[in-house]
Every structure is written in C-alpha cells, then in structure tokens.
Amino acid sequence: NAGVMQNPRHLVRRRGQEARLRCSPMKGHSHVYWYRQLPEEGLKFMVYLQKENIIDESGMPKERFSAEFPKEGPSILRIQQVVRGDSAAYFCASSPTRPPNTGELFFGEGSRLTVL
Amino acid sequence: GESVGLHLPTLSVQEGDNSIINCAYSNSASDYFIWYKQESGKGPQFIIDIRSNMDKRQGQRVTVLLNKTVKHLSLQIAATQPGDSAVYFCAETNTGKLIFGQGTTLQVKP
C-alpha cells in the first residue's frame, strides 16, 4: 500500500532552467495539494487540484509556476526559469475527498530543489 | 491576513516528562485543526485532529486541547520519548486547504 510518491527527491538546477516535480497520490485519491517549505519555516499552501481541474491556486506565484493533474499519470508542479529564491522543499499531499471530511492529508517525502 | 502561529520555536524536555506544545490561531471561522509531526528530511505526519465543536480529543499518548474563546490550540505528549523529537506544526482549515503555523522544535533529552 504505497503512500504518496514524489520524485525526484533531490533536484539541482541552474538559474534559468526548468524544474519539474512529480507527485503520485495514494491509490484511490483524487485530490492533490502542493506545499512549499523554506528552511526553518512552515509549509505554505500553493495549489489544490482535483483530477484534471485546478480548484484553488491562490498560493501559486503568478509567473513561472504551474501545476497540473491529468486524468492519467502523476500531478506535475512546473517551475520555469528558476531563480535562487525557488530553492525549497516542495511537498505533495493527497486525500480521497476534500478535507476536512477525511480527517487528514497524506504527505509525500518531498522534493528538494536547489537552484545554483 | 489570517495566520496560525506557535508561541515557542524550541521546546526541550527530559525523556519521560510530558510535553506541551502551544499554537495560536487568528481565523475564528476555522472549524478544523490538525497537528503534524515532521522529522528531519521527511514529510509531515498526521498526529491528531479536532473539530471546532470539541474542546478535547485524546489519542495514544497525545491529547489535543482547543480553546475557541482565546483561539488557542495545544498538543500534549505524555511520557515523551526520544522518537518524539521532531518539528510539530499546527494547521487549521475552514475552506479545505490547510494553513500551517511556523512550527515548534521538540528536543528530548535522554
């Protein structure tokens, strides 16, 4: 019974390159959330997606960031033209229904992006 | 804006003692609260949750207390063990997305 799977676990990019982070939710989960965590800080909400739909992207930067959750395959968080300030841990969480009805979100182990 | 914050950044306790981690929230419309534990290099792990119509909920060695009058949430860990060392986050929601606080680091001394 695999949990939320994120890859890559570690990603190094140079300024101006693109970063793609993938998240496979738990089996049967159709709700995916992305969070960003800077060192020594809490998790900041970025975006909430349900299969093929973006439900809430109020935490996403207006430029360079995008997210998708296609009908088939993992959810993708894409960061174009990365800058050093994008260096952070990006966590994905999934839920079978929209919280708070379920009681919890299940988090992955995160993808740590380092921008040189 | 609305925020969830913690009173203390670091809490150091002796193994076997009880730990109390506090959290203040500002969104009076929040109706659901969760405590998460995050170990170094890992993702947050669910500990316990509580709804706004309750003031106390107990789990295994953990108790969450909710005081809506002063908008305060606490996590009590009984007989703290070395494996409890981690960062603890409170989170609140009323729209389906979790808003996390800054976190409290719990250090357990042997």
CSV table of C-alpha atoms in Angstrom, one decimal, chain B residues 39-101:
chain,number,residue,atom,x,y,z
B,39,GLU,CA,11.1,14.5,11.3
B,40,SER,CA,14.2,15.8,9.6
B,41,GLY,CA,14.2,15.2,5.9
B,42,LYS,CA,10.7,13.8,5.9
B,43,GLY,CA,7.2,14.9,5.1
B,44,PRO,CA,4.6,15.9,7.7
B,45,GLN,CA,2.9,13.0,9.5
B,46,PHE,CA,-0.6,13.3,10.9
B,47,ILE,CA,-0.8,13.1,14.7
B,48,ILE,CA,-4.3,14.1,15.7
B,49,ASP,CA,-7.1,16.3,14.7
B,50,ILE,CA,-10.0,18.1,16.4
B,51,ARG,CA,-13.1,19.9,15.1
B,52,SER,CA,-14.3,23.2,16.4
B,53,ASN,CA,-17.3,21.7,18.2
B,54,MET,CA,-15.0,19.8,20.5
B,55,ASP,CA,-12.6,21.1,23.2
B,56,LYS,CA,-10.5,17.9,23.8
B,57,ARG,CA,-9.5,14.8,21.9
B,58,GLN,CA,-7.2,12.0,23.0
B,59,GLY,CA,-5.1,9.6,21.1
B,60,GLN,CA,-2.3,7.3,22.0
B,61,ARG,CA,-0.1,9.3,24.3
B,62,VAL,CA,-1.3,12.6,22.7
B,63,THR,CA,-4.1,14.9,23.7
B,64,VAL,CA,-5.2,18.0,21.8
B,65,LEU,CA,-7.0,20.8,23.5
B,66,LEU,CA,-8.9,23.6,21.8
B,67,ASN,CA,-9.9,26.8,23.5
B,68,LYS,CA,-12.0,28.8,21.0
B,69,THR,CA,-12.5,31.7,23.4
B,70,VAL,CA,-8.8,32.6,23.2
B,71,LYS,CA,-8.2,30.9,19.9
B,72,HIS,CA,-5.6,28.6,21.4
B,73,LEU,CA,-4.7,25.0,20.5
B,74,SER,CA,-2.3,22.7,22.3
B,75,LEU,CA,-0.7,19.3,21.9
B,76,GLN,CA,0.2,17.3,24.9
B,77,ILE,CA,2.5,14.4,24.6
B,78,ALA,CA,2.7,12.1,27.6
B,79,ALA,CA,5.9,10.3,28.7
B,80,THR,CA,7.9,11.9,25.9
B,81,GLN,CA,10.3,9.6,24.2
B,82,PRO,CA,13.5,10.2,22.0
B,83,GLY,CA,11.4,9.3,19.0
B,84,ASP,CA,9.2,12.2,19.6
B,85,SER,CA,12.0,14.6,18.7
B,86,ALA,CA,10.8,16.5,15.6
B,87,VAL,CA,9.2,19.7,14.5
B,88,TYR,CA,5.5,20.0,15.3
B,89,PHE,CA,3.1,22.0,13.3
B,90,CYS,CA,-0.5,23.0,14.0
B,91,ALA,CA,-2.7,23.6,11.0
B,92,GLU,CA,-6.2,25.0,10.5
B,93,THR,CA,-8.7,25.0,7.8
B,94,ASN,CA,-12.2,26.1,7.0
B,95,THR,CA,-12.1,26.0,3.2
B,96,GLY,CA,-10.5,22.7,2.6
B,97,LYS,CA,-6.9,23.8,2.4
B,98,LEU,CA,-4.6,23.6,5.4
B,99,ILE,CA,-2.9,26.7,6.7
B,100,PHE,CA,0.3,25.8,8.7
B,101,GLY,CA,2.0,27.5,11.6
